[in-house]
């Protein structure tokens, strides 16, 4: 029987905490499509890991239904234990067994599974899995002699050796140093694409989520608050929380006026689309890199507001120029060649199509 | 302890623990929980029985209700003497043990004294030397009549009476304290090792001199370790029978353990169980009270604990011209606590009767004591000892593993209860357990299932008492095995039992081996439980040696004790080889 690789509906899970119940997962539902990387993104404690562990079967949800490839694995009165689910998982700490060598680690799923795999096939499959993660030749090495990045790849090989329908990744990159993390991001995404394995990915790192995912679900307090492609989530955040959590954002409270304009305390702005019902309170969100900075007052350009440079921070590939506008300080991202200094008067231009209107 | 997890510390803030629990293996854990409720009920049941007997006439289960036992405990002059004696004896023991244990631990961990490994090994050996062995050695050194040093002092200085009387309450305390300072040493040095060194360096950088740092920072911070070591040492001093029997019995100085033994095994007349039961009940209450205090201290300590993650040690204090004093302390300790008593036992084992080393005595030195040993008697003791040494730790390890799994891996509320129950045999003197088990077997088991005085009873009681140590070791071991290692097995399609068999147990194996060997050695040296359980079947080598000593065959007793040490040696060597990297781990 086939179907969506993973369908989750109405998932709930509460934990008793000093008398009260904390809702760790609060009515979470999503469908993962064949071959995609679906990411649960959110701050720690938002319920993303609990959701992943419920899918894995490491945690029993209070309510809800989980279907993996057409097979119901969790439903009221039905719970398939983790070892009988068609999944592979990479843990945050990798979970590489220190008392086994590389080959034994990767071969373990084939040896303990219910379907007996002949020895010869075990060898072949382990070798090809290790080759896929560039660990060919390391078979006899003790697992503890591997570097962090190698352990991570071994964990991936182990998760894939059974050719599972679904791959679960629980913050697999968070234990690597920054440089290696960058490299592994690309490697992981490439490998996933080559194998075409459907993947559920949990992370709190927005860069990881944006760069690797097919679709992202942003979670907050046990709920999914926005689901969409990385571009959607970044450029059109649905809530203030999403805008704030994913990337840096300047916020501006305002009121909708007629003709796609929004009135704010520092002036009125044109926004793309109709801008919402007149009189409604909205929040405008603008990414730092969307703000154009002028050292001379531009003529005839709409959506310009005057400010004063507070601080210019050089961060390498660009400068973060903090500009005071009214009571607020805006963060803008500019070319490192920017000549402005603290105290200079500048004009900020907010292009209408780069402003998100959050109701 | 080897690092069993393979991952570096996570860079991301961990999820709050409440979001990660699970009831994922009710099957396996349910079975274990049901299994361990049997030993748990035994532990609690034995203590409850002792409490109950305290209110019965003569301490007989079918006796009438009475408060007379408690009145006797505090009213009868003889019994009240025992209470006072016990307080003095334990007090002296603690002062000696805490002083030597802490001082040597500080020298090793915080100064440039050196010899870290050697001292660690010596202390482990000291823990394993049977108490009656050093007691005998000290008697041969300082007994007012037969003690070699007393005799020399009287001859050389022309004294009318012996300057030192070791067979006194204070003497017993000193000897017990010297033995238990090894325990204090291991606990305090592991406390010092887990202390974040930057706290002390900060004090030094603030201008405090080494003594001030010690007084104001180090000692307050290791207070929980000191308290734990003190309580543990105190409990052992109260329960151990060897030193009170060997040093106190002949001149009728009784403390709790020897009183319990004498009252329940009178040379004439009816055995008395009521007053010992009442006395034991008071001990149980004290033990529970002290344990609560200890737990609260630990919890309060955790509030201030600064976790450094790395084994970071502060710069060592240079001893400089005080090095000789440190040598005097350590060398003196080793000499008086181990070397001289041991030499004296060897010396006496070579003589037909006790006499101080001299040229004349050299002429009568022979191996007669060894040759003339009653070998059938020794053989019986040896067989029992070996059976006990194999069976008790095996049972204890199996039970402790089950307890630890439930305590560490289950999420049920009941796990705290099991944790507490497993802690009881450490908090309550083992004498009390042996006493309760003896009565229970005497009154409630007969015929084919009669347990009184059998090896089975001895093995079970010893294993129940060892449950405390085993569970503590395996709790720590399991906590070090990251749950993700087990979850990864489940993700690979392994059932719970397969995961335990293929992942958890192999990872725990070093701890299991270590624990088994240590418990085996403790079973061999123990005199308390076999003596109290008392019976033909329970004649271990320790009991045999004590029996010989008690019947005046001092030379033979010394010889047998040395044979026993010889038997222990291969196991000790194996133990030391296996734990070469972490001697200090013992016991703490």
mmCIF file of N, CA, C and O in Angstrom, chain A residues 13 15-17 24 44-45 48-50 53 56-60 82-83 87-89 91-100 108-109 111-113 144 151 158 162 170-171 174-175 204, chain B residues 3-16 18-24 26 413 482-496 498-499 502-504 506-507:
data_model
loop_
_atom_site.group_PDB
_atom_site.id
_atom_site.type_symbol
_atom_site.label_atom_id
_atom_site.label_comp_id
_atom_site.label_asym_id
_atom_site.label_seq_id
_atom_site.Cartn_x
_atom_site.Cartn_y
_atom_site.Cartn_z
ATOM 1 N N UNK A 13 0.105 16.382 22.643
ATOM 2 C CA UNK A 13 0.849 15.708 23.695
ATOM 3 C C UNK A 13 1.059 16.700 24.831
ATOM 4 O O UNK A 13 1.577 17.803 24.619
ATOM 5 N N UNK A 15 2.469 17.373 28.928
ATOM 6 C CA UNK A 15 3.327 16.855 29.979
ATOM 7 C C UNK A 15 2.931 17.474 31.300
ATOM 8 O O UNK A 15 2.685 18.677 31.376
ATOM 9 N N UNK A 16 2.874 16.636 32.314
ATOM 10 C CA UNK A 16 2.573 17.152 33.648
ATOM 11 C C UNK A 16 3.792 17.910 34.138
ATOM 12 O O UNK A 16 4.909 17.416 34.038
ATOM 13 N N UNK A 17 3.569 19.119 34.605
ATOM 14 C CA UNK A 17 4.677 19.902 35.131
ATOM 15 C C UNK A 17 4.209 20.627 36.378
ATOM 16 O O UNK A 17 3.484 21.608 36.291
ATOM 17 N N UNK A 24 2.855 20.343 24.982
ATOM 18 C CA UNK A 24 4.081 20.389 24.175
ATOM 19 C C UNK A 24 3.746 20.339 22.692
ATOM 20 O O UNK A 24 4.387 20.995 21.879
ATOM 21 N N UNK A 44 13.763 26.345 20.929
ATOM 22 C CA UNK A 44 13.694 25.152 21.770
ATOM 23 C C UNK A 44 12.445 25.219 22.644
ATOM 24 O O UNK A 44 12.052 26.287 23.091
ATOM 25 N N UNK A 45 11.838 24.068 22.827
ATOM 26 C CA UNK A 45 10.625 24.005 23.611
ATOM 27 C C UNK A 45 9.363 24.251 22.811
ATOM 28 O O UNK A 45 8.274 24.316 23.379
ATOM 29 N N UNK A 48 8.872 20.853 18.409
ATOM 30 C CA UNK A 48 9.301 20.239 17.147
ATOM 31 C C UNK A 48 9.945 18.869 17.368
ATOM 32 O O UNK A 48 9.659 17.917 16.655
ATOM 33 N N UNK A 49 10.790 18.788 18.410
ATOM 34 C CA UNK A 49 11.433 17.501 18.674
ATOM 35 C C UNK A 49 10.408 16.469 19.163
ATOM 36 O O UNK A 49 10.456 15.312 18.770
ATOM 37 N N UNK A 50 9.470 16.922 20.000
ATOM 38 C CA UNK A 50 8.431 16.006 20.457
ATOM 39 C C UNK A 50 7.643 15.464 19.280
ATOM 40 O O UNK A 50 7.293 14.288 19.237
ATOM 41 N N UNK A 53 9.720 12.911 17.528
ATOM 42 C CA UNK A 53 9.817 11.678 18.314
ATOM 43 C C UNK A 53 8.500 10.910 18.310
ATOM 44 O O UNK A 53 8.492 9.683 18.442
ATOM 45 N N UNK A 56 8.607 9.066 15.182
ATOM 46 C CA UNK A 56 9.539 7.947 15.302
ATOM 47 C C UNK A 56 8.957 6.821 16.152
ATOM 48 O O UNK A 56 9.385 5.681 16.052
ATOM 49 N N UNK A 57 7.991 7.176 17.008
ATOM 50 C CA UNK A 57 7.448 6.174 17.914
ATOM 51 C C UNK A 57 8.188 6.133 19.233
ATOM 52 O O UNK A 57 7.972 5.262 20.052
ATOM 53 N N UNK A 58 9.087 7.092 19.464
ATOM 54 C CA UNK A 58 9.815 7.158 20.727
ATOM 55 C C UNK A 58 8.970 7.831 21.792
ATOM 56 O O UNK A 58 9.314 7.838 22.959
ATOM 57 N N UNK A 59 7.885 8.417 21.369
ATOM 58 C CA UNK A 59 7.000 9.074 22.307
ATOM 59 C C UNK A 59 5.559 8.766 21.899
ATOM 60 O O UNK A 59 5.251 8.747 20.718
ATOM 61 N N UNK A 60 4.711 8.528 22.893
ATOM 62 C CA UNK A 60 3.313 8.265 22.571
ATOM 63 C C UNK A 60 2.524 9.548 22.701
ATOM 64 O O UNK A 60 2.415 10.100 23.793
ATOM 65 N N UNK A 82 8.558 1.698 17.757
ATOM 66 C CA UNK A 82 9.514 2.316 16.832
ATOM 67 C C UNK A 82 10.207 1.309 15.936
ATOM 68 O O UNK A 82 10.421 1.589 14.757
ATOM 69 N N UNK A 83 10.552 0.127 16.507
ATOM 70 C CA UNK A 83 11.340 -0.811 15.703
ATOM 71 C C UNK A 83 10.545 -1.405 14.547
ATOM 72 O O UNK A 83 11.101 -2.028 13.669
ATOM 73 N N UNK A 87 11.336 3.510 9.169
ATOM 74 C CA UNK A 87 11.996 4.808 9.255
ATOM 75 C C UNK A 87 13.475 4.652 9.570
ATOM 76 O O UNK A 87 13.911 3.617 10.064
ATOM 77 N N UNK A 88 14.233 5.688 9.266
ATOM 78 C CA UNK A 88 15.611 5.773 9.712
ATOM 79 C C UNK A 88 15.741 7.103 10.428
ATOM 80 O O UNK A 88 15.023 8.042 10.115
ATOM 81 N N UNK A 89 16.654 7.163 11.414
ATOM 82 C CA UNK A 89 16.737 8.422 12.168
ATOM 83 C C UNK A 89 18.183 8.761 12.492
ATOM 84 O O UNK A 89 18.977 7.884 12.834
ATOM 85 N N UNK A 91 20.270 11.092 15.098
ATOM 86 C CA UNK A 91 20.049 11.799 16.352
ATOM 87 C C UNK A 91 20.977 12.996 16.477
ATOM 88 O O UNK A 91 22.015 13.068 15.813
ATOM 89 N N UNK A 92 20.586 13.870 17.389
ATOM 90 C CA UNK A 92 21.387 15.062 17.628
ATOM 91 C C UNK A 92 22.807 14.697 18.059
ATOM 92 O O UNK A 92 23.772 15.288 17.609
ATOM 93 N N UNK A 93 22.915 13.678 18.934
ATOM 94 C CA UNK A 93 24.249 13.245 19.374
ATOM 95 C C UNK A 93 24.746 12.090 18.518
ATOM 96 O O UNK A 93 25.717 11.440 18.880
ATOM 97 N N UNK A 94 24.069 11.806 17.438
ATOM 98 C CA UNK A 94 24.374 10.733 16.473
ATOM 99 C C UNK A 94 24.058 9.343 16.988
ATOM 100 O O UNK A 94 23.661 8.481 16.234
ATOM 101 N N UNK A 95 24.272 9.093 18.306
ATOM 102 C CA UNK A 95 23.987 7.760 18.827
ATOM 103 C C UNK A 95 24.828 6.689 18.190
ATOM 104 O O UNK A 95 24.357 5.575 17.958
ATOM 105 N N UNK A 96 26.088 6.994 17.932
ATOM 106 C CA UNK A 96 26.999 5.979 17.382
ATOM 107 C C UNK A 96 27.479 5.107 18.537
ATOM 108 O O UNK A 96 27.979 5.623 19.532
ATOM 109 N N UNK A 97 27.327 3.794 18.404
ATOM 110 C CA UNK A 97 27.680 2.908 19.508
ATOM 111 C C UNK A 97 29.182 2.779 19.639
ATOM 112 O O UNK A 97 29.858 2.296 18.721
ATOM 113 N N UNK A 98 29.719 3.160 20.796
ATOM 114 C CA UNK A 98 31.185 3.207 20.951
ATOM 115 C C UNK A 98 31.826 1.829 21.037
ATOM 116 O O UNK A 98 33.032 1.719 20.908
ATOM 117 N N UNK A 99 31.025 0.786 21.297
ATOM 118 C CA UNK A 99 31.646 -0.537 21.431
ATOM 119 C C UNK A 99 31.626 -1.307 20.109
ATOM 120 O O UNK A 99 31.928 -2.491 20.081
ATOM 121 N N UNK A 100 31.238 -0.642 19.014
ATOM 122 C CA UNK A 100 31.230 -1.324 17.721
ATOM 123 C C UNK A 100 32.079 -0.526 16.746
ATOM 124 O O UNK A 100 32.234 0.679 16.891
ATOM 125 N N UNK A 108 24.123 -2.929 11.857
ATOM 126 C CA UNK A 108 23.204 -3.297 12.940
ATOM 127 C C UNK A 108 21.740 -3.366 12.509
ATOM 128 O O UNK A 108 21.059 -4.359 12.777
ATOM 129 N N UNK A 109 21.216 -2.349 11.799
ATOM 130 C CA UNK A 109 19.803 -2.397 11.415
ATOM 131 C C UNK A 109 19.467 -3.614 10.567
ATOM 132 O O UNK A 109 18.369 -4.163 10.683
ATOM 133 N N UNK A 111 20.954 -6.502 10.782
ATOM 134 C CA UNK A 111 21.118 -7.737 11.557
ATOM 135 C C UNK A 111 19.989 -7.947 12.551
ATOM 136 O O UNK A 111 19.651 -9.075 12.868
ATOM 137 N N UNK A 112 19.445 -6.859 13.097
ATOM 138 C CA UNK A 112 18.420 -7.036 14.134
ATOM 139 C C UNK A 112 17.005 -6.952 13.581
ATOM 140 O O UNK A 112 16.051 -7.276 14.276
ATOM 141 N N UNK A 113 16.866 -6.514 12.353
ATOM 142 C CA UNK A 113 15.529 -6.373 11.792
ATOM 143 C C UNK A 113 14.813 -7.703 11.690
ATOM 144 O O UNK A 113 15.425 -8.763 11.784
ATOM 145 N N UNK A 144 34.649 5.274 17.844
ATOM 146 C CA UNK A 144 35.093 6.393 18.672
ATOM 147 C C UNK A 144 36.287 7.114 18.057
ATOM 148 O O UNK A 144 36.643 8.198 18.496
ATOM 149 N N UNK A 151 31.304 10.844 12.255
ATOM 150 C CA UNK A 151 30.275 10.169 13.045
ATOM 151 C C UNK A 151 28.894 10.524 12.523
ATOM 152 O O UNK A 151 28.001 9.687 12.443
ATOM 153 N N UNK A 158 23.839 4.611 8.676
ATOM 154 C CA UNK A 158 23.104 3.631 9.463
ATOM 155 C C UNK A 158 21.595 3.823 9.311
ATOM 156 O O UNK A 158 20.829 2.869 9.261
ATOM 157 N N UNK A 162 18.754 0.535 5.812
ATOM 158 C CA UNK A 162 17.534 -0.276 5.686
ATOM 159 C C UNK A 162 16.639 0.209 4.550
ATOM 160 O O UNK A 162 15.560 -0.293 4.359
ATOM 161 N N UNK A 170 17.097 14.751 13.549
ATOM 162 C CA UNK A 170 16.861 15.561 14.744
ATOM 163 C C UNK A 170 18.078 16.454 14.975
ATOM 164 O O UNK A 170 19.046 16.023 15.582
ATOM 165 N N UNK A 171 18.011 17.668 14.498
ATOM 166 C CA UNK A 171 19.117 18.627 14.643
ATOM 167 C C UNK A 171 20.462 17.958 14.356
ATOM 168 O O UNK A 171 21.358 18.005 15.190
ATOM 169 N N UNK A 174 23.769 20.246 14.633
ATOM 170 C CA UNK A 174 24.007 21.221 15.705
ATOM 171 C C UNK A 174 25.263 20.925 16.494
ATOM 172 O O UNK A 174 25.755 21.783 17.205
ATOM 173 N N UNK A 175 25.805 19.695 16.393
ATOM 174 C CA UNK A 175 27.012 19.396 17.156
ATOM 175 C C UNK A 175 28.291 19.620 16.370
ATOM 176 O O UNK A 175 29.369 19.288 16.835
ATOM 177 N N UNK A 204 16.544 24.227 14.873
ATOM 178 C CA UNK A 204 16.211 25.546 15.399
ATOM 179 C C UNK A 204 17.013 26.605 14.645
ATOM 180 O O UNK A 204 16.935 27.780 14.946
ATOM 181 N N UNK B 3 34.162 7.641 29.228
ATOM 182 C CA UNK B 3 33.089 8.411 28.601
ATOM 183 C C UNK B 3 32.377 7.490 27.622
ATOM 184 O O UNK B 3 32.968 6.974 26.691
ATOM 185 N N UNK B 4 31.099 7.264 27.850
ATOM 186 C CA UNK B 4 30.405 6.306 27.000
ATOM 187 C C UNK B 4 29.641 6.972 25.876
ATOM 188 O O UNK B 4 29.290 6.345 24.889
ATOM 189 N N UNK B 5 29.371 8.253 26.028
ATOM 190 C CA UNK B 5 28.719 8.910 24.914
ATOM 191 C C UNK B 5 29.798 9.366 23.958
ATOM 192 O O UNK B 5 30.923 9.624 24.350
ATOM 193 N N UNK B 6 29.455 9.451 22.696
ATOM 194 C CA UNK B 6 30.485 9.774 21.726
ATOM 195 C C UNK B 6 30.390 11.214 21.272
ATOM 196 O O UNK B 6 31.258 11.701 20.581
ATOM 197 N N UNK B 7 29.355 11.899 21.664
ATOM 198 C CA UNK B 7 29.134 13.227 21.107
ATOM 199 C C UNK B 7 29.717 14.301 21.997
ATOM 200 O O UNK B 7 29.761 14.156 23.215
ATOM 201 N N UNK B 8 30.215 15.371 21.395
ATOM 202 C CA UNK B 8 30.599 16.518 22.204
ATOM 203 C C UNK B 8 29.349 17.174 22.772
ATOM 204 O O UNK B 8 28.235 16.863 22.366
ATOM 205 N N UNK B 9 29.575 18.083 23.733
ATOM 206 C CA UNK B 9 28.427 18.742 24.338
ATOM 207 C C UNK B 9 27.638 19.463 23.253
ATOM 208 O O UNK B 9 28.214 20.082 22.366
ATOM 209 N N UNK B 10 26.311 19.344 23.293
ATOM 210 C CA UNK B 10 25.525 19.984 22.236
ATOM 211 C C UNK B 10 25.687 21.495 22.255
ATOM 212 O O UNK B 10 25.757 22.110 23.310
ATOM 213 N N UNK B 11 25.777 22.061 21.073
ATOM 214 C CA UNK B 11 25.944 23.497 20.985
ATOM 215 C C UNK B 11 24.635 24.209 21.264
ATOM 216 O O UNK B 11 24.608 25.278 21.842
ATOM 217 N N UNK B 12 23.536 23.571 20.859
ATOM 218 C CA UNK B 12 22.243 24.211 21.041
ATOM 219 C C UNK B 12 21.769 23.990 22.472
ATOM 220 O O UNK B 12 22.123 23.017 23.096
ATOM 221 N N UNK B 13 21.013 24.938 23.013
ATOM 222 C CA UNK B 13 20.461 24.720 24.333
ATOM 223 C C UNK B 13 19.556 23.488 24.287
ATOM 224 O O UNK B 13 18.777 23.344 23.359
ATOM 225 N N UNK B 14 19.728 22.563 25.244
ATOM 226 C CA UNK B 14 18.916 21.361 25.174
ATOM 227 C C UNK B 14 17.444 21.681 25.414
ATOM 228 O O UNK B 14 17.118 22.672 26.070
ATOM 229 N N UNK B 15 16.591 20.863 24.841
ATOM 230 C CA UNK B 15 15.161 21.013 25.072
ATOM 231 C C UNK B 15 14.922 20.808 26.572
ATOM 232 O O UNK B 15 15.638 20.059 27.215
ATOM 233 N N UNK B 16 13.926 21.446 27.134
ATOM 234 C CA UNK B 16 13.625 21.192 28.531
ATOM 235 C C UNK B 16 13.314 19.703 28.720
ATOM 236 O O UNK B 16 12.699 19.095 27.850
ATOM 237 N N UNK B 18 11.323 18.050 30.304
ATOM 238 C CA UNK B 18 9.931 17.621 30.342
ATOM 239 C C UNK B 18 9.364 17.285 28.975
ATOM 240 O O UNK B 18 8.342 16.646 28.867
ATOM 241 N N UNK B 19 10.016 17.773 27.919
ATOM 242 C CA UNK B 19 9.444 17.520 26.609
ATOM 243 C C UNK B 19 9.945 16.215 26.024
ATOM 244 O O UNK B 19 9.595 15.866 24.933
ATOM 245 N N UNK B 20 10.811 15.491 26.765
ATOM 246 C CA UNK B 20 11.390 14.308 26.142
ATOM 247 C C UNK B 20 11.081 12.991 26.836
ATOM 248 O O UNK B 20 11.719 11.998 26.553
ATOM 249 N N UNK B 21 10.188 12.950 27.769
ATOM 250 C CA UNK B 21 9.988 11.661 28.407
ATOM 251 C C UNK B 21 9.210 10.721 27.487
ATOM 252 O O UNK B 21 8.711 11.147 26.469
ATOM 253 N N UNK B 22 9.134 9.477 27.851
ATOM 254 C CA UNK B 22 8.312 8.589 27.059
ATOM 255 C C UNK B 22 7.997 7.350 27.860
ATOM 256 O O UNK B 22 8.703 6.997 28.793
ATOM 257 N N UNK B 23 6.934 6.705 27.501
ATOM 258 C CA UNK B 23 6.613 5.434 28.141
ATOM 259 C C UNK B 23 6.819 4.369 27.098
ATOM 260 O O UNK B 23 5.974 3.552 26.846
ATOM 261 N N UNK B 24 7.981 4.381 26.441
ATOM 262 C CA UNK B 24 8.060 3.609 25.215
ATOM 263 C C UNK B 24 8.230 2.125 25.434
ATOM 264 O O UNK B 24 7.980 1.360 24.557
ATOM 265 N N UNK B 26 6.832 -0.104 28.091
ATOM 266 C CA UNK B 26 6.144 -0.560 29.285
ATOM 267 C C UNK B 26 6.379 -2.054 29.496
ATOM 268 O O UNK B 26 6.504 -2.519 30.604
ATOM 269 N N UNK B 413 6.319 7.148 38.698
ATOM 270 C CA UNK B 413 6.577 7.771 39.989
ATOM 271 C C UNK B 413 7.247 6.806 40.947
ATOM 272 O O UNK B 413 7.988 7.191 41.832
ATOM 273 N N UNK B 482 24.055 7.616 26.943
ATOM 274 C CA UNK B 482 23.072 8.520 26.371
ATOM 275 C C UNK B 482 21.875 7.724 25.861
ATOM 276 O O UNK B 482 22.039 6.716 25.182
ATOM 277 N N UNK B 483 20.660 8.173 26.197
ATOM 278 C CA UNK B 483 19.474 7.415 25.764
ATOM 279 C C UNK B 483 19.410 7.308 24.248
ATOM 280 O O UNK B 483 18.811 6.376 23.730
ATOM 281 N N UNK B 484 20.038 8.268 23.558
ATOM 282 C CA UNK B 484 19.975 8.199 22.099
ATOM 283 C C UNK B 484 20.668 6.951 21.562
ATOM 284 O O UNK B 484 20.334 6.475 20.482
ATOM 285 N N UNK B 485 21.637 6.397 22.331
ATOM 286 C CA UNK B 485 22.288 5.175 21.882
ATOM 287 C C UNK B 485 21.278 4.030 21.851
ATOM 288 O O UNK B 485 21.314 3.173 20.976
ATOM 289 N N UNK B 486 20.373 4.009 22.843
ATOM 290 C CA UNK B 486 19.340 2.974 22.879
ATOM 291 C C UNK B 486 18.248 3.272 21.858
ATOM 292 O O UNK B 486 17.728 2.368 21.203
ATOM 293 N N UNK B 487 17.915 4.545 21.739
ATOM 294 C CA UNK B 487 16.868 4.906 20.776
ATOM 295 C C UNK B 487 17.317 4.629 19.346
ATOM 296 O O UNK B 487 16.523 4.231 18.498
ATOM 297 N N UNK B 488 18.622 4.816 19.106
ATOM 298 C CA UNK B 488 19.135 4.532 17.770
ATOM 299 C C UNK B 488 18.954 3.051 17.445
ATOM 300 O O UNK B 488 18.707 2.688 16.297
ATOM 301 N N UNK B 489 19.062 2.198 18.473
ATOM 302 C CA UNK B 489 18.845 0.766 18.243
ATOM 303 C C UNK B 489 17.384 0.513 17.879
ATOM 304 O O UNK B 489 17.084 -0.264 16.973
ATOM 305 N N UNK B 490 16.478 1.179 18.601
ATOM 306 C CA UNK B 490 15.056 1.026 18.280
ATOM 307 C C UNK B 490 14.784 1.495 16.856
ATOM 308 O O UNK B 490 14.043 0.861 16.097
ATOM 309 N N UNK B 491 15.421 2.596 16.469
ATOM 310 C CA UNK B 491 15.251 3.130 15.115
ATOM 311 C C UNK B 491 15.812 2.181 14.071
ATOM 312 O O UNK B 491 15.446 2.237 12.906
ATOM 313 N N UNK B 492 16.750 1.315 14.509
ATOM 314 C CA UNK B 492 17.329 0.362 13.573
ATOM 315 C C UNK B 492 16.499 -0.910 13.489
ATOM 316 O O UNK B 492 16.888 -1.857 12.844
ATOM 317 N N UNK B 493 15.400 -0.934 14.225
ATOM 318 C CA UNK B 493 14.526 -2.097 14.159
ATOM 319 C C UNK B 493 14.769 -3.106 15.266
ATOM 320 O O UNK B 493 14.239 -4.202 15.223
ATOM 321 N N UNK B 494 15.560 -2.749 16.292
ATOM 322 C CA UNK B 494 15.829 -3.685 17.380
ATOM 323 C C UNK B 494 14.729 -3.585 18.427
ATOM 324 O O UNK B 494 14.299 -2.487 18.770
ATOM 325 N N UNK B 495 14.291 -4.727 18.947
ATOM 326 C CA UNK B 495 13.308 -4.705 20.020
ATOM 327 C C UNK B 495 13.998 -4.247 21.299
ATOM 328 O O UNK B 495 15.218 -4.171 21.368
ATOM 329 N N UNK B 496 13.200 -3.963 22.335
ATOM 330 C CA UNK B 496 13.774 -3.462 23.581
ATOM 331 C C UNK B 496 14.817 -4.421 24.136
ATOM 332 O O UNK B 496 15.909 -4.024 24.521
ATOM 333 N N UNK B 498 16.512 -6.735 22.578
ATOM 334 C CA UNK B 498 17.697 -6.762 21.716
ATOM 335 C C UNK B 498 18.568 -5.546 22.001
ATOM 336 O O UNK B 498 19.795 -5.656 22.082
ATOM 337 N N UNK B 499 17.935 -4.384 22.143
ATOM 338 C CA UNK B 499 18.701 -3.167 22.414
ATOM 339 C C UNK B 499 19.464 -3.297 23.729
ATOM 340 O O UNK B 499 20.636 -2.942 23.821
ATOM 341 N N UNK B 502 22.295 -5.958 23.099
ATOM 342 C CA UNK B 502 23.349 -5.628 22.150
ATOM 343 C C UNK B 502 24.002 -4.268 22.416
ATOM 344 O O UNK B 502 25.121 -4.031 22.012
ATOM 345 N N UNK B 503 23.277 -3.372 23.032
ATOM 346 C CA UNK B 503 23.806 -2.013 23.215
ATOM 347 C C UNK B 503 24.082 -1.714 24.689
ATOM 348 O O UNK B 503 25.219 -1.447 25.084
ATOM 349 N N UNK B 504 23.050 -1.763 25.525
ATOM 350 C CA UNK B 504 23.202 -1.266 26.892
ATOM 351 C C UNK B 504 24.145 -2.137 27.728
ATOM 352 O O UNK B 504 25.074 -1.620 28.342
ATOM 353 N N UNK B 506 26.502 -4.384 26.814
ATOM 354 C CA UNK B 506 27.920 -4.271 26.432
ATOM 355 C C UNK B 506 28.559 -2.958 26.880
ATOM 356 O O UNK B 506 29.714 -2.932 27.308
ATOM 357 N N UNK B 507 27.787 -1.880 26.830
ATOM 358 C CA UNK B 507 28.356 -0.596 27.252
ATOM 359 C C UNK B 507 28.544 -0.551 28.760
ATOM 360 O O UNK B 507 29.419 0.151 29.265
#
